[in-house]
Structures are given as structure tokens and as C-alpha cells.
Short mmCIF file of C-alpha atoms in Angstrom, two decimals:
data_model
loop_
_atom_site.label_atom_id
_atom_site.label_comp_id
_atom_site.label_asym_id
_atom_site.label_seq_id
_atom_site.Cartn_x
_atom_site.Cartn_y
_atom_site.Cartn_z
CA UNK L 1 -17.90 6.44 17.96
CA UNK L 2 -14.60 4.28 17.54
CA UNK L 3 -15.20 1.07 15.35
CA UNK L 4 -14.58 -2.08 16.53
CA UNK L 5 -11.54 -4.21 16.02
CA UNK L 6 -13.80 -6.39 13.28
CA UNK L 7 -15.14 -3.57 11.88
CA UNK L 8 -11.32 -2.45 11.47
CA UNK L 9 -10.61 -5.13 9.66
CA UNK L 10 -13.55 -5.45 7.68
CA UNK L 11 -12.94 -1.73 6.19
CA UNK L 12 -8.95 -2.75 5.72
CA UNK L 13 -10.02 -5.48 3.66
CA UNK L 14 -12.60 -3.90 1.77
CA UNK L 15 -10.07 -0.64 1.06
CA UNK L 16 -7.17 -2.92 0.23
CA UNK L 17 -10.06 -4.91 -2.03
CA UNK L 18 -10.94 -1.29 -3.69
CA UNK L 19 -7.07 -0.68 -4.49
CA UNK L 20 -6.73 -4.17 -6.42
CA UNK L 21 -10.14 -3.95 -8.26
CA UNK L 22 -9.68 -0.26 -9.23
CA UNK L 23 -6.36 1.58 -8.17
CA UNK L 24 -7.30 5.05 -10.32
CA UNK L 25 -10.14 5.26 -8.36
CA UNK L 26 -9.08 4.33 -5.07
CA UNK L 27 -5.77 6.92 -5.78
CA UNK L 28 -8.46 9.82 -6.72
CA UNK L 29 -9.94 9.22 -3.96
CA UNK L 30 -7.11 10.05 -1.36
CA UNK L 31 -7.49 6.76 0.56
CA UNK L 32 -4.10 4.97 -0.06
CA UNK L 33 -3.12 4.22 3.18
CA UNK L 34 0.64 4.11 2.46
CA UNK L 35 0.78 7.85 2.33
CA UNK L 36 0.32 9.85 5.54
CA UNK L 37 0.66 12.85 6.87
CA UNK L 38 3.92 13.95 8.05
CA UNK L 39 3.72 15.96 11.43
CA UNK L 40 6.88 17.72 10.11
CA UNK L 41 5.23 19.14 7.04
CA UNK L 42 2.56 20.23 9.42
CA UNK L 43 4.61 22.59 11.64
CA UNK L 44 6.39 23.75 8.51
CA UNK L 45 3.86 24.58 6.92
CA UNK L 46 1.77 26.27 9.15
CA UNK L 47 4.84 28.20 10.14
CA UNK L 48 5.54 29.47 6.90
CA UNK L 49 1.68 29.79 6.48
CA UNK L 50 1.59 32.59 9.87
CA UNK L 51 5.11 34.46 8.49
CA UNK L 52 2.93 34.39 5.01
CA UNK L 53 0.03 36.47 7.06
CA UNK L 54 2.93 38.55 8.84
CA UNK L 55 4.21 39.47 5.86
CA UNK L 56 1.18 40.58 4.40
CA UNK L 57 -0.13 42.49 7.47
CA UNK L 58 3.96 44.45 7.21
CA UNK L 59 3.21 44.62 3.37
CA UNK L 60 -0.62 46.50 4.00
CA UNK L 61 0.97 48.27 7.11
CA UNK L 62 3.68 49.68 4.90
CA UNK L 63 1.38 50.08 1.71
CA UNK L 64 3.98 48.03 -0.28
CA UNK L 65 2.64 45.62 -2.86
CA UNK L 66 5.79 43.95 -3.56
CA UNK L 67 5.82 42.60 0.22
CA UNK L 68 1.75 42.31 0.52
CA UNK L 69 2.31 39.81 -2.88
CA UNK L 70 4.97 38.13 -1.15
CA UNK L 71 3.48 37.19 2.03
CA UNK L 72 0.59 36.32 -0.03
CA UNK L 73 2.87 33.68 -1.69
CA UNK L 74 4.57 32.92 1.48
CA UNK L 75 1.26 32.34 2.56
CA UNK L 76 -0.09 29.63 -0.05
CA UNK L 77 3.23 28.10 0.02
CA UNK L 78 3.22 27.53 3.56
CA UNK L 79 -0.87 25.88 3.59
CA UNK L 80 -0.02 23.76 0.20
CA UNK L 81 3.34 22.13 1.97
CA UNK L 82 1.14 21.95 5.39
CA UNK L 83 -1.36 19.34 3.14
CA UNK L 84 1.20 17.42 1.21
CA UNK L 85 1.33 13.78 2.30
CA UNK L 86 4.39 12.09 3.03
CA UNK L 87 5.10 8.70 0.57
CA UNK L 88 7.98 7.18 2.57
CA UNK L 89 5.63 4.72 4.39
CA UNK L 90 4.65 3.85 0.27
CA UNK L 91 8.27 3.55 -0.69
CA UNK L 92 8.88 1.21 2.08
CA UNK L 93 5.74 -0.94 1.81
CA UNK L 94 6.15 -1.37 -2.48
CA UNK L 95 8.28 -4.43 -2.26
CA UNK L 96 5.71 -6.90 -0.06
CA UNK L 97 3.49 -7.17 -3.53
CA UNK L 98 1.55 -10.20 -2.95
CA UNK L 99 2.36 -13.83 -4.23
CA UNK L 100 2.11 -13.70 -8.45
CA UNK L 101 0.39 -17.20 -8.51
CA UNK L 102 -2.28 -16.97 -5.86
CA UNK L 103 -5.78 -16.11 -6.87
CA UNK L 104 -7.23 -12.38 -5.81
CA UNK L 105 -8.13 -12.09 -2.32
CA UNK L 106 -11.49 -14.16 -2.15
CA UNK L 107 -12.92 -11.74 0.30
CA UNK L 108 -15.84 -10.46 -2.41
CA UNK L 109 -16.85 -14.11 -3.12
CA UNK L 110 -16.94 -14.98 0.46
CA UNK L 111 -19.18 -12.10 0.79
CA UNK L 112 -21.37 -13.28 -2.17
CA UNK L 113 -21.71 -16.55 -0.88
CA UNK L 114 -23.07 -15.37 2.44
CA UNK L 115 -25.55 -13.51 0.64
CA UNK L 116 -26.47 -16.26 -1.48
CA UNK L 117 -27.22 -18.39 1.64
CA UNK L 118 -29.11 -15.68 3.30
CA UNK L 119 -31.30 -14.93 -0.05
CA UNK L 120 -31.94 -18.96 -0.51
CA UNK L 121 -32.75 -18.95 3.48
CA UNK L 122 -29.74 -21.50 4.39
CA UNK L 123 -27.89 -20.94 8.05
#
């Protein structure tokens, strides 16, 4: 089930609230949305990936472990390039930093006052 368009933005603000409170975290986590995956790397990858399995399949066929090692190789070379993630859109996006005299984003204490109201019964 799609989330809705405030939902969207509720989860921007709360990732883009994770990566100014705690940006280890947030980049062990994978969830930096200025990297992406690159449909090029993809194909690439996955190419090299099948002409790694190819050349292993030749290398068993022929009983040669010099080209059953090297499709092997081909192989693992071809699935890590296939998950790499593409930082261009991170390069592009590092120079809109936010404004260096304005407060952090007052999105948490908005969210602590409504539960303040709520817990003290107030509308």
C-alpha cells in the first residue's frame, strides 16, 4: 500500500531530522537519499555478473581452474558493481546546506508539543 502524500512528507522530514541529529547512524543505515541507484550500474553489472557464470560453466566444461576462478571473479565483480550506489545526485545536492544562523528544524518540538497537549488533555 502506497503512502499518502502527508505521510511522504512526514517520513522526509523525520529522515532528513535523523541525518542532522545523527549522520553516522543514518549513513550506516543506507538511507541517505542523495545516493541512488544508477540503472547503468545495474545492466553492467548484471552483465558482467551472467559472462561471470558463462565463464565458469566454459571453465567446469573444460576442467580448467584458471578460467572456473576467473569467471568466479568475473562473477562477484559483476554483482558488487550491480549494488554500488551512484553519489552524483550527493555531489550535486552538497552545496544547498541550510542557513548557518537559523535554529534546527523545529519539527521534533512541534511534535513534543502536540504530545504535551494530548497528555494534559488540551485540543
Amino acid at each position: 500500500m502506497p503512502l499518502s502524500e502527508h505521510e511522504q512528507k512526514l517520513l522526509e522530514q523525520l529522515e532528513k531530522q535523523l541525518h542532522e541529529d545523527d549522520p553516522k547512524f543514518a549513513n550506516s543505515m543506507g538511507s541517505d537519499p542523495g545516493r541512488s541507484w544508477s540503472t547503468r550500474h545495474v545492466v553492467i553489472g548484471v552483465l558482467c555478473a551472467l559472462a561471470g557464470v558463462f565463464l565458469l560453466l566454459v571453465g567446469v566444461t573444460l576442467q580448467s581452474i584458471f578460467v572456473g576462478v576467473l569467471g568466479f571473479v568475473v562473477m562477484g565483480g559483476g554483482v558488487y558493481f550491480a549494488t554500488m550506489r551512484s553519489s552524483a545526485a550527493a555531489k550535486a545536492g552538497k552545496g544547498s546546506a541550510g542557513k548557518p544562523g537559523k535554529p534546527r528544524s523545529s519539527f521534533m518540538s512541534n511534535l513534543e508539543e502536540r504530545w504535551d497537549e494530548r497528555r494534559r488533555g488540551e485540543p
